[in-house]
PDB file of C-alpha atoms and ligand atoms in Angstrom:
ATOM      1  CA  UNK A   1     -16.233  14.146   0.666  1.00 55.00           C
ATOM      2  CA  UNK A   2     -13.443  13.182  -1.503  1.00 55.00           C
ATOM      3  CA  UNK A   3     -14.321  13.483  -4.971  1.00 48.00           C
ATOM      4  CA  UNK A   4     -11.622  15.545  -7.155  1.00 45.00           C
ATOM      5  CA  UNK A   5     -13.013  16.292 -10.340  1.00 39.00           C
ATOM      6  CA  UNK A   6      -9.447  17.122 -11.929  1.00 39.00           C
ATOM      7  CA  UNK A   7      -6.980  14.454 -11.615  1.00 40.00           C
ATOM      8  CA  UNK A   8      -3.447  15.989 -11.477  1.00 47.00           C
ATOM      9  CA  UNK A   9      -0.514  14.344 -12.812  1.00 64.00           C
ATOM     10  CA  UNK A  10       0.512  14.274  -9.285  1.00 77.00           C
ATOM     11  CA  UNK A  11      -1.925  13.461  -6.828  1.00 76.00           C
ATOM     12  CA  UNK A  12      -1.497  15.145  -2.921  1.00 93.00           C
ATOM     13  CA  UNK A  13      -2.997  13.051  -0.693  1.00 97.00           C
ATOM     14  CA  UNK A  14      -5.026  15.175   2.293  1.00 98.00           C
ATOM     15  CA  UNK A  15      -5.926  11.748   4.357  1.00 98.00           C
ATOM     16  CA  UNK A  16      -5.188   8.397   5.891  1.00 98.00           C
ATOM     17  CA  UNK A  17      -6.734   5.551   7.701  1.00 98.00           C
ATOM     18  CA  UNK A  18      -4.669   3.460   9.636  1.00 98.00           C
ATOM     19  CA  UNK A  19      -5.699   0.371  11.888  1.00 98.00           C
ATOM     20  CA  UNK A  20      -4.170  -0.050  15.388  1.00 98.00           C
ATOM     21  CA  UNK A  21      -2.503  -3.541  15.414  1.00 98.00           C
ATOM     22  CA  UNK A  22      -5.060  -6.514  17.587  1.00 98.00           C
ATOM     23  CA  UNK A  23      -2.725  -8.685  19.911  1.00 98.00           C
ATOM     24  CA  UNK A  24      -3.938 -11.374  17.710  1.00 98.00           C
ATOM     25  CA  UNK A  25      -1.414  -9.799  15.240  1.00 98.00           C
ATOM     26  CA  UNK A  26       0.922 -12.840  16.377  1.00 96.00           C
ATOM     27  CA  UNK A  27      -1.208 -15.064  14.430  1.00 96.00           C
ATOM     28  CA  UNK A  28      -0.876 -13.198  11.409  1.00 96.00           C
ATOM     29  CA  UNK A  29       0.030 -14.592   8.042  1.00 96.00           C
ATOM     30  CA  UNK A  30       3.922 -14.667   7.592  1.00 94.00           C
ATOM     31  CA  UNK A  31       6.721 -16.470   5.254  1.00 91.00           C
ATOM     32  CA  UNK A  32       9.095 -13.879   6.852  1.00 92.00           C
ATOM     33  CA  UNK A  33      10.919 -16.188   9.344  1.00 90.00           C
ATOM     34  CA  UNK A  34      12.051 -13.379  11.482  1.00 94.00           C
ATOM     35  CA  UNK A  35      10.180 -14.446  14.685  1.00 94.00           C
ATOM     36  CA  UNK A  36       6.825 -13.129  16.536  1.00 95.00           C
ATOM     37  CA  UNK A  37       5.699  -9.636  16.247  1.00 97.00           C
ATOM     38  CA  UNK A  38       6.663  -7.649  19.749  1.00 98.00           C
ATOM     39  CA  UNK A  39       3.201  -5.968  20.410  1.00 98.00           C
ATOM     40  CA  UNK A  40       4.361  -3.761  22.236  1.00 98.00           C
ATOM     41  CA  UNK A  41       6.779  -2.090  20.099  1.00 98.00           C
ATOM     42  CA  UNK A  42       4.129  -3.019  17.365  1.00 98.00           C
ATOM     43  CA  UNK A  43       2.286  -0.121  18.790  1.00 98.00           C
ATOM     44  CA  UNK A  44       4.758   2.318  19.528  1.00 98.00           C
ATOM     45  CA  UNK A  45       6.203   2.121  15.755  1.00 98.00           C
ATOM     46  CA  UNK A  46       2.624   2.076  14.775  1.00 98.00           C
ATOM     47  CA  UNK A  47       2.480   5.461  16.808  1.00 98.00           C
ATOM     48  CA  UNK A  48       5.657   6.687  15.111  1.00 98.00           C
ATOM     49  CA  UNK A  49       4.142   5.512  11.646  1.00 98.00           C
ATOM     50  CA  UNK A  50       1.135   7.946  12.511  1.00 98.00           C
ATOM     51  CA  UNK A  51       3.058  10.908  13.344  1.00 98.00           C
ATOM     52  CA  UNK A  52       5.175  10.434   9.891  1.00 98.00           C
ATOM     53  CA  UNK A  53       1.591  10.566   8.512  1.00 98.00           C
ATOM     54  CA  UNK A  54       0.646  13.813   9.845  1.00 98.00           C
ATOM     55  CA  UNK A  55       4.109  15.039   9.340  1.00 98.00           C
ATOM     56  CA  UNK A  56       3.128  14.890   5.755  1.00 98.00           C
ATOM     57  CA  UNK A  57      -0.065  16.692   6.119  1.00 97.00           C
ATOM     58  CA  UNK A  58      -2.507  13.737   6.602  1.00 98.00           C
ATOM     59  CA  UNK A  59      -5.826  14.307   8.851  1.00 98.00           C
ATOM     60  CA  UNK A  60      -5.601  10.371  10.009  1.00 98.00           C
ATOM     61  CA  UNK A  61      -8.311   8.285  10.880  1.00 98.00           C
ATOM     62  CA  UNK A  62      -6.898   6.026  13.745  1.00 98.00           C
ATOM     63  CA  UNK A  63      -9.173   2.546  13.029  1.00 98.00           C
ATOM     64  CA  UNK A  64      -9.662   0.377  16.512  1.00 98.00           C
ATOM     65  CA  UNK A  65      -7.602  -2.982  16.361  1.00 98.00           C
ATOM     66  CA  UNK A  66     -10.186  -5.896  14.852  1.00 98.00           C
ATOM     67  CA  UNK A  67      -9.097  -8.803  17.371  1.00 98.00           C
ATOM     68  CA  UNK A  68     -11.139 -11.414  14.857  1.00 98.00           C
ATOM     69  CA  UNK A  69      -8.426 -10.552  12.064  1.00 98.00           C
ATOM     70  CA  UNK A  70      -4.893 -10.933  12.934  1.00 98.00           C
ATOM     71  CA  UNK A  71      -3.618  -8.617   9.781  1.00 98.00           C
ATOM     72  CA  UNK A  72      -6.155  -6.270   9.893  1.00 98.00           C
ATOM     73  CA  UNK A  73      -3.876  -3.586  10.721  1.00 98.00           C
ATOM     74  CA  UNK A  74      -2.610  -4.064   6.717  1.00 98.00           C
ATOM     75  CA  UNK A  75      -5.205  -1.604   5.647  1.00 98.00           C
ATOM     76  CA  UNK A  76      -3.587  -1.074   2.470  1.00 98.00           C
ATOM     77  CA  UNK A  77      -4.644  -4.219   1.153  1.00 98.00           C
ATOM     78  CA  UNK A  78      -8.828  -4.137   1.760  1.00 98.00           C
ATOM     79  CA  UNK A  79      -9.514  -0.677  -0.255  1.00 98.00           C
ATOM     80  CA  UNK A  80      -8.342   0.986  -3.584  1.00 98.00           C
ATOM     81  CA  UNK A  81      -8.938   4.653  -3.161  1.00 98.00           C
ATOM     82  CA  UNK A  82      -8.486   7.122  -6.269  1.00 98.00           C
ATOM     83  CA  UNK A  83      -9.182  10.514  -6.675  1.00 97.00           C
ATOM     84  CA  UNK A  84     -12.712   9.740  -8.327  1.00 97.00           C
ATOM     85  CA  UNK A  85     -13.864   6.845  -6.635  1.00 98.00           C
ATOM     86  CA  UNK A  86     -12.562   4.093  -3.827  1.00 98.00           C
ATOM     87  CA  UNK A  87     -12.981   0.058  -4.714  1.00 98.00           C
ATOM     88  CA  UNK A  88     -13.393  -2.072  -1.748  1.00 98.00           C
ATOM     89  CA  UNK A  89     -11.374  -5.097  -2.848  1.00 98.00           C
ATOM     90  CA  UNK A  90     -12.224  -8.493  -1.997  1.00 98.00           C
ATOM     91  CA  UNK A  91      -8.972 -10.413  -0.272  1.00 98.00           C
ATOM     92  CA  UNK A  92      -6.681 -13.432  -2.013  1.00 98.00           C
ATOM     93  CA  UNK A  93      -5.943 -14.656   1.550  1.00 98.00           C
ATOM     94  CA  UNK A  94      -9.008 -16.280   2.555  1.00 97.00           C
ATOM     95  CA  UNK A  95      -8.632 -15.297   7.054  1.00 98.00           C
ATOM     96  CA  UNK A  96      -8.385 -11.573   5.478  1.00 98.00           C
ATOM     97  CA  UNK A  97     -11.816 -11.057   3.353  1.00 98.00           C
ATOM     98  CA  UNK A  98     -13.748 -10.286   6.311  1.00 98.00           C
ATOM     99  CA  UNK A  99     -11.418  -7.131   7.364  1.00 98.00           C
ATOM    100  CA  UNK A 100     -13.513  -5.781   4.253  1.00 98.00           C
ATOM    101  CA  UNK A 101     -16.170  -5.285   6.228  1.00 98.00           C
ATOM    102  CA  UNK A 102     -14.755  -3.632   9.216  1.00 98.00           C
ATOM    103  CA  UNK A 103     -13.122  -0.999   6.460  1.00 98.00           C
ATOM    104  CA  UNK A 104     -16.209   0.235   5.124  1.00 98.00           C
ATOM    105  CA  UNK A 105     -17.921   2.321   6.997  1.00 98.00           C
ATOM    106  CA  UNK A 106     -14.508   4.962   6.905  1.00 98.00           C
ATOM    107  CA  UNK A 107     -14.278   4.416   3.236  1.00 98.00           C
ATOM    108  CA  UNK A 108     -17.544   5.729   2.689  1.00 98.00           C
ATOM    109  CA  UNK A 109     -17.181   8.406   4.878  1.00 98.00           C
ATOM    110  CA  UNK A 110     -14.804   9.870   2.903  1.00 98.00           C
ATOM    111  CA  UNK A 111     -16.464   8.716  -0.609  1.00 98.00           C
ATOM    112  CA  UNK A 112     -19.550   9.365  -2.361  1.00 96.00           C
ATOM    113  CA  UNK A 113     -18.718   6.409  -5.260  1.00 97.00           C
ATOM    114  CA  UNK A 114     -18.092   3.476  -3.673  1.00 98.00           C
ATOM    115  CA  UNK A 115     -17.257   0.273  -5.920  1.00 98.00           C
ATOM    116  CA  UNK A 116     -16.692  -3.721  -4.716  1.00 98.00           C
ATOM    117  CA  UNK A 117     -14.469  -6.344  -5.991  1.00 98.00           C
ATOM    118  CA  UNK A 118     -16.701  -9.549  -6.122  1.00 98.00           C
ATOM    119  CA  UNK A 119     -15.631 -13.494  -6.241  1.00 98.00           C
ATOM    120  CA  UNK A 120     -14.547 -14.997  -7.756  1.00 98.00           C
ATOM    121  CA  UNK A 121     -12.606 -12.299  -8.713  1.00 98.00           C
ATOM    122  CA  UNK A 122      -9.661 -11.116  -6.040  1.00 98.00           C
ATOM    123  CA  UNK A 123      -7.752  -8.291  -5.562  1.00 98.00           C
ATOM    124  CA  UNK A 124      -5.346  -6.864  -2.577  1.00 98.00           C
ATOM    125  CA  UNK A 125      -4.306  -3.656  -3.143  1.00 98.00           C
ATOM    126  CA  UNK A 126      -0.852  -4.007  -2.380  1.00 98.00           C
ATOM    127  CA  UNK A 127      -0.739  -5.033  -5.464  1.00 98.00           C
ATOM    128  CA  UNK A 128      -2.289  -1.677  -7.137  1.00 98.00           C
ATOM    129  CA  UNK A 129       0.220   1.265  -7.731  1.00 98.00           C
ATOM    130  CA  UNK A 130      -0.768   4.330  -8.934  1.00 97.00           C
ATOM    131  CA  UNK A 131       0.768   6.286 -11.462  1.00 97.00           C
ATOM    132  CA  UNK A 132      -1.156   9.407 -12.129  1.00 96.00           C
ATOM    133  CA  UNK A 133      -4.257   8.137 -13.640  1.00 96.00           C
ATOM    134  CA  UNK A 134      -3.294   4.582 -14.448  1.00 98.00           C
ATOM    135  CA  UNK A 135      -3.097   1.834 -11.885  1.00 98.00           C
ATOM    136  CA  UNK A 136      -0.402  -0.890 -12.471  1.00 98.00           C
ATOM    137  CA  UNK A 137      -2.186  -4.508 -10.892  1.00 98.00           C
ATOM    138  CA  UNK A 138       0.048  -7.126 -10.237  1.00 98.00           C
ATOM    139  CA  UNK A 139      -1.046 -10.769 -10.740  1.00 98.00           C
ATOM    140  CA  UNK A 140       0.044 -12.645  -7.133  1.00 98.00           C
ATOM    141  CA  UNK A 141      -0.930 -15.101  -5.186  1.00 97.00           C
ATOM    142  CA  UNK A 142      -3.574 -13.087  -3.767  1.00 98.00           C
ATOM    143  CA  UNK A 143      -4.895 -11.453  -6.882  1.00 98.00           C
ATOM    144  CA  UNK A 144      -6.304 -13.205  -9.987  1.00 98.00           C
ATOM    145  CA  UNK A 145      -7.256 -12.413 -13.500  1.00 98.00           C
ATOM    146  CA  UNK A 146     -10.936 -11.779 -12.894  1.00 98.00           C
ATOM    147  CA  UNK A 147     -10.165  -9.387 -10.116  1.00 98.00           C
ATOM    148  CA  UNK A 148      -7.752  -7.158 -12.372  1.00 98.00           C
ATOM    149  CA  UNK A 149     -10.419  -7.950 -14.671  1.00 98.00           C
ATOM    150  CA  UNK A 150     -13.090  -5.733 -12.222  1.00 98.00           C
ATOM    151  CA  UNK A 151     -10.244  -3.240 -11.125  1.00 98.00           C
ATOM    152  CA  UNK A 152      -9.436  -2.171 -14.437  1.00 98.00           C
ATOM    153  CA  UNK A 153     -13.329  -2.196 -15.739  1.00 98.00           C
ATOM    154  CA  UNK A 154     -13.902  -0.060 -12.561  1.00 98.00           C
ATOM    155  CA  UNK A 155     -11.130   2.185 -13.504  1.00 98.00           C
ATOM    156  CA  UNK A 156     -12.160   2.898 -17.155  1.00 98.00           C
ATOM    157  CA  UNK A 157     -15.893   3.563 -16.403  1.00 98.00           C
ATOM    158  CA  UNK A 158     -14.294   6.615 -13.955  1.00 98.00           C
ATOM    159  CA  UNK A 159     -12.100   7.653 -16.610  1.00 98.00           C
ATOM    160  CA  UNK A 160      -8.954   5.917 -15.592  1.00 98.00           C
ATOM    161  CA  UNK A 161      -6.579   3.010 -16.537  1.00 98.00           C
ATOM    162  CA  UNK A 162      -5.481  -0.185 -15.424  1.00 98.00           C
ATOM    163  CA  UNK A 163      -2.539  -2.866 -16.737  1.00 98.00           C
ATOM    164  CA  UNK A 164      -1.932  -6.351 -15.350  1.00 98.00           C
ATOM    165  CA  UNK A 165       1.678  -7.075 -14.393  1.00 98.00           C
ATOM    166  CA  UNK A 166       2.911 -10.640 -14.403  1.00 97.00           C
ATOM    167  CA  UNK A 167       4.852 -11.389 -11.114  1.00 98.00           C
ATOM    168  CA  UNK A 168       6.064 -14.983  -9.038  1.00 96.00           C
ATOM    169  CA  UNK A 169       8.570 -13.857  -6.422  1.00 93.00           C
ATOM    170  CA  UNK A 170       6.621 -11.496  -4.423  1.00 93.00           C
ATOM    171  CA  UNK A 171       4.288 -11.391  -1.808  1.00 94.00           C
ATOM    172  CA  UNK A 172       2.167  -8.045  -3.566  1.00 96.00           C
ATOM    173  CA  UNK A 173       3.286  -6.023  -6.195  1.00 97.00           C
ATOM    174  CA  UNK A 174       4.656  -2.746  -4.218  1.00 97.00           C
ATOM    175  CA  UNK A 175       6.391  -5.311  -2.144  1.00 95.00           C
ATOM    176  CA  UNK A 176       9.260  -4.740  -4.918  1.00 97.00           C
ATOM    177  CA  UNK A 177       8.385  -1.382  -6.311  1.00 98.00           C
ATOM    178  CA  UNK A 178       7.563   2.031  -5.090  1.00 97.00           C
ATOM    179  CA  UNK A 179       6.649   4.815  -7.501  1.00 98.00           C
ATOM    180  CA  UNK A 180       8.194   8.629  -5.913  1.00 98.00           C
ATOM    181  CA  UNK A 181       6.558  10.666  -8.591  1.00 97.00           C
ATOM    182  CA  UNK A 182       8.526  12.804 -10.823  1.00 96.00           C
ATOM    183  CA  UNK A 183       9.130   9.800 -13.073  1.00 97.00           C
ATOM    184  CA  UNK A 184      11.335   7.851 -10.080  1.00 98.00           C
ATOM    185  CA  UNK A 185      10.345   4.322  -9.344  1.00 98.00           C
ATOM    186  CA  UNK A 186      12.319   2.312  -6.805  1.00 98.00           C
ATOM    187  CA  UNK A 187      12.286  -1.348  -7.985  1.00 98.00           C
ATOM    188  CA  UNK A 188      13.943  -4.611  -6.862  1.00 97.00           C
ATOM    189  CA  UNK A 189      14.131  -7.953  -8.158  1.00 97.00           C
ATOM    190  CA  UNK A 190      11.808  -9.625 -11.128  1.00 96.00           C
ATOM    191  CA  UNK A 191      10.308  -5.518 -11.351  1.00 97.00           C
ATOM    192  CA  UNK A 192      14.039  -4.204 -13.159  1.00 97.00           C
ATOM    193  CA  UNK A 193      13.713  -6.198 -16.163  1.00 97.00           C
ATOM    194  CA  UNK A 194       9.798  -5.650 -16.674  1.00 97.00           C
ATOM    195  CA  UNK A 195       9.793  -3.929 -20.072  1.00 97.00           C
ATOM    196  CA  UNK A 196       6.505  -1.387 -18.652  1.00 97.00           C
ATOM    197  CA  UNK A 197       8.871  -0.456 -16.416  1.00 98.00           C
ATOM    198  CA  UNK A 198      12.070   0.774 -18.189  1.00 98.00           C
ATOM    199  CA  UNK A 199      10.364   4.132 -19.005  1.00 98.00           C
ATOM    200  CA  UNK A 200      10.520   5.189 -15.538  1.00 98.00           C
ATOM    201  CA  UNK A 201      14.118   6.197 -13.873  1.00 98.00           C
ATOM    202  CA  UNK A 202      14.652   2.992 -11.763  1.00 98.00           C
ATOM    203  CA  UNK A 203      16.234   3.153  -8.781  1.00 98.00           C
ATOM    204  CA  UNK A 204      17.414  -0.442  -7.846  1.00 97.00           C
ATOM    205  CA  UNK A 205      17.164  -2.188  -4.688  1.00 97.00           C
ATOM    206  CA  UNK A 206      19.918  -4.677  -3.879  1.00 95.00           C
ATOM    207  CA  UNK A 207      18.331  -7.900  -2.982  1.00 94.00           C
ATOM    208  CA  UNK A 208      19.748  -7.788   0.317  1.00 95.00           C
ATOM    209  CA  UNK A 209      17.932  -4.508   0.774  1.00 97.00           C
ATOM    210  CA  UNK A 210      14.805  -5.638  -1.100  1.00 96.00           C
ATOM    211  CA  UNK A 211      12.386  -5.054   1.883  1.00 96.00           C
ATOM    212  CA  UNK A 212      13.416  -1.094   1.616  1.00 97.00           C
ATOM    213  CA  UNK A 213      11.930  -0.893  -1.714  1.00 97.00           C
ATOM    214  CA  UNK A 214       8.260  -0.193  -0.438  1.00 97.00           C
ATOM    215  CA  UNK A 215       9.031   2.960   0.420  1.00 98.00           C
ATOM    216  CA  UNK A 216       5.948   5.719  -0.042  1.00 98.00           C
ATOM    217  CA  UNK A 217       5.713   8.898  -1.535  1.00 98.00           C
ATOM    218  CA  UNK A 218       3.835  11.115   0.196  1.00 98.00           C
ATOM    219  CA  UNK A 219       3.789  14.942  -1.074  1.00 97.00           C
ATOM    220  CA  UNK A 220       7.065  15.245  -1.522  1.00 96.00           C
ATOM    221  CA  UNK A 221       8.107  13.422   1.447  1.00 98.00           C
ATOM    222  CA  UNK A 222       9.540   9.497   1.342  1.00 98.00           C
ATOM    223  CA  UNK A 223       8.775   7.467   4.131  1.00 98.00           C
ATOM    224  CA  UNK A 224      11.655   4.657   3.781  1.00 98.00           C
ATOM    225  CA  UNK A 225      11.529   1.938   6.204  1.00 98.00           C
ATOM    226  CA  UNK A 226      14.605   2.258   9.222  1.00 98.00           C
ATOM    227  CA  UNK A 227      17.721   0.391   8.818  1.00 97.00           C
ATOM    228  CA  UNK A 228      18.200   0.951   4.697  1.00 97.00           C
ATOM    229  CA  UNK A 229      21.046   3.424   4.837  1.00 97.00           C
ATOM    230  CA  UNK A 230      21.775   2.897   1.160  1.00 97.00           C
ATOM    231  CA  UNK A 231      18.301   3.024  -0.049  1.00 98.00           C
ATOM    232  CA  UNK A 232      17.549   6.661   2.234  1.00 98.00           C
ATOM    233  CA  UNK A 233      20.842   7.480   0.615  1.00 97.00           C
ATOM    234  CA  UNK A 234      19.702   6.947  -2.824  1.00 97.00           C
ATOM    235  CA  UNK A 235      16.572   8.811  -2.929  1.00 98.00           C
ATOM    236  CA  UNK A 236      17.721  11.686  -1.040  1.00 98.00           C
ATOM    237  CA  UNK A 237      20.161  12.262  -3.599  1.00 97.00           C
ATOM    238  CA  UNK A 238      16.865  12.632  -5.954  1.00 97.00           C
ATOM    239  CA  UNK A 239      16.099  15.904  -3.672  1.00 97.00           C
ATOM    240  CA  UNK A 240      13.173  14.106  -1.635  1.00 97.00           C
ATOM    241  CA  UNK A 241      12.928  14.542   2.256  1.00 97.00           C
ATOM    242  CA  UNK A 242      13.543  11.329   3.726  1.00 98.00           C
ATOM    243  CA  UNK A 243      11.312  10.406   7.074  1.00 98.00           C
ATOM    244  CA  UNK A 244      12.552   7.169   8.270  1.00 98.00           C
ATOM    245  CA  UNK A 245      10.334   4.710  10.260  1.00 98.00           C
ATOM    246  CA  UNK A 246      10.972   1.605  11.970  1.00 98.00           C
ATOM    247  CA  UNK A 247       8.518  -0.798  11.223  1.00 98.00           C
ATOM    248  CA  UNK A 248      10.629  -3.967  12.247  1.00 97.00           C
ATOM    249  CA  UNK A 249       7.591  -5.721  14.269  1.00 98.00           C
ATOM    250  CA  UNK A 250       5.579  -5.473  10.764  1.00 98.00           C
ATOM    251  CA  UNK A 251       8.033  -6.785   8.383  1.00 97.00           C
ATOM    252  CA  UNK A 252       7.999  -9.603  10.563  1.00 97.00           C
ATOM    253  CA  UNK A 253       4.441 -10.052   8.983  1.00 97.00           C
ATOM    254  CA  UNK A 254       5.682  -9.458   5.594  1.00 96.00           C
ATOM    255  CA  UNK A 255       4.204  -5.833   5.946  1.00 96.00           C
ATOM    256  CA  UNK A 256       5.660  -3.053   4.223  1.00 94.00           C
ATOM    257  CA  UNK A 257       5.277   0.489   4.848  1.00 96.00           C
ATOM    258  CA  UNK A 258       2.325   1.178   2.819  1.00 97.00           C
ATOM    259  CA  UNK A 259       0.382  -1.744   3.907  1.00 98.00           C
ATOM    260  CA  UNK A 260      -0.228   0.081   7.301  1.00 98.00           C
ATOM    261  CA  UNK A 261      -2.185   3.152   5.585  1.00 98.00           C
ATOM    262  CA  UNK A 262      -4.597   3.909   3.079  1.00 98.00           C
ATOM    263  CA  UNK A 263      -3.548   7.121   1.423  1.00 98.00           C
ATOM    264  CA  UNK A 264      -5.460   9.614  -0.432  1.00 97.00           C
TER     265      UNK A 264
HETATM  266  C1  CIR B   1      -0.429 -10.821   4.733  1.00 75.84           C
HETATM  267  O1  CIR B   1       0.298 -11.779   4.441  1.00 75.84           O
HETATM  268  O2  CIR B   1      -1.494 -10.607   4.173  1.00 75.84           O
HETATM  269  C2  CIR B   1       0.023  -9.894   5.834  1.00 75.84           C
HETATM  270  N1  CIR B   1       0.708 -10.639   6.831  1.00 75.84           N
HETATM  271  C3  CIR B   1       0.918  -8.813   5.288  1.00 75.84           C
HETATM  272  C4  CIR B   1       0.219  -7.929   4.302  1.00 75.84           C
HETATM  273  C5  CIR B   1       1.137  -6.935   3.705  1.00 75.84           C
HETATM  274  N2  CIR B   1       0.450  -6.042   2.862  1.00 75.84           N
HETATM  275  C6  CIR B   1       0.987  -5.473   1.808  1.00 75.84           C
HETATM  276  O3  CIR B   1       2.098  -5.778   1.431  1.00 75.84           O
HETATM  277  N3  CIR B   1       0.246  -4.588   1.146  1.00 75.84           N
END
């Protein structure tokens, strides 16, 4: 059961649960404009992603693909799990609120305190990144007041924190930003000028680059999506290992790196 009583100023994650990618993935949600996923190659990067995983340590939990929900392999954005408690979160996209459900029973396999986003609050938690114990929540287009409103209330009564970020040109919030620990957060875009922000040791994303910048920390290993030479570059010369993974058939869906995983 994970339930650490002592939360660490850096958090090692011992788990994952991933999703396998349905065929229906084609019909996925997308402003992307880079064609239709491949499926094939969908699943052997979505192998690949999985062995970076365990590379890292992980004991992964290998979800079968949901055929009903096109992006259901975008586990990221259905659960919020901390080191005290996991939030089911309650999807901004309406085709996506059902892959709640289908997330559940694994989340409470792991976790004795379970806690649920409700309408008409909304929350995806790709827009939830952890720093230590407090969880930055950015306001998109698939997470609204009330549901940072819930996150944060659910935060405080386990003895953690929670701050809204205003955002307009991004999909979720870790779509631009990606905290490395050690005080290093990669940013791109509206994120660089964000005055919460300027406390941390930015590392900037070029625009051109900007799909690079959700790149995840995971103990002491970055996973940086393939193709970014200058961004691998850049936090390599921070003194992190660098394990690069193609995940070209997801970005297609506007998926990130972390979407496909639920760390903890
Ligand atoms: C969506 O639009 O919901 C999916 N096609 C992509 C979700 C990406 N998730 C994330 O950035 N956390």
């Amino acid at each position: 059961m994970h339930d650490k009583t002592n939360i660490k100023e850096i958090t090692m994650f011992e788990y994952a649960i991933t999703r396998k990618p349905s065929k229906s993935m084609i019909d996925g949600i997308s402003e992307a404009a880079l064609g239709l996923p491949d499926y094939e190659n969908a699943l052997r990067q979505h192998a690949d992603y999985i062995a970076a995983l365990k590379e890292c340590g992980l004991e992964v939990t290998e979800l079968e693909a949901v055929e009903e929900f096109p992006d259901s392999c975008f586990v990221e954005d259905v659960a919020l799990m901390t080191p005290k408690c996991a939030i089911l979160t309650n999807p901004g996209a309406e085709s996506r609120r059902g892959e709640v459900a289908h997330i559940e029973d694994a989340v409470r396999s792991h976790y004795g305190v379970v806690e649920q986003i409700v309408s008409p609050g909304y929350v995806e938690a790709g827009d939830i990144m952890m720093v230590g114990d407090h969880y930055y929540i950015g306001l998109s287009e698939r997470t609204n007041h009330d549901g940072a409103d819930q996150m944060i209330a659910i935060l405080e009564k386990h003895g953690m924190t929670g701050s809204v970020v205003e955002m307009s040109e991004m999909l979720h919030l870790k779509t631009g930003l990606g905290y490395l620990e050690d005080n290093n957060l990669v940013a791109c875009g509206e994120f660089l000028s964000k005055p919460e922000f300027q406390k941390y040791n930015l590392i900037e994303i070029d625009q051109a680059d900007s799909y690079s910048a959700n790149s995840v920390w995971i103990n002491g290993t970055v996973l940086v999506p393939k193709g970014f030479d200058s961004t691998t570059s850049a936090i390599e010369k921070l003194g992190y290992n660098v394990r690069e993974v193609d995940v070209s058939e997801y970005q297609k869906l506007d998926g990130g790196l972390s979407c496909l995983s639920l760390r903890f």
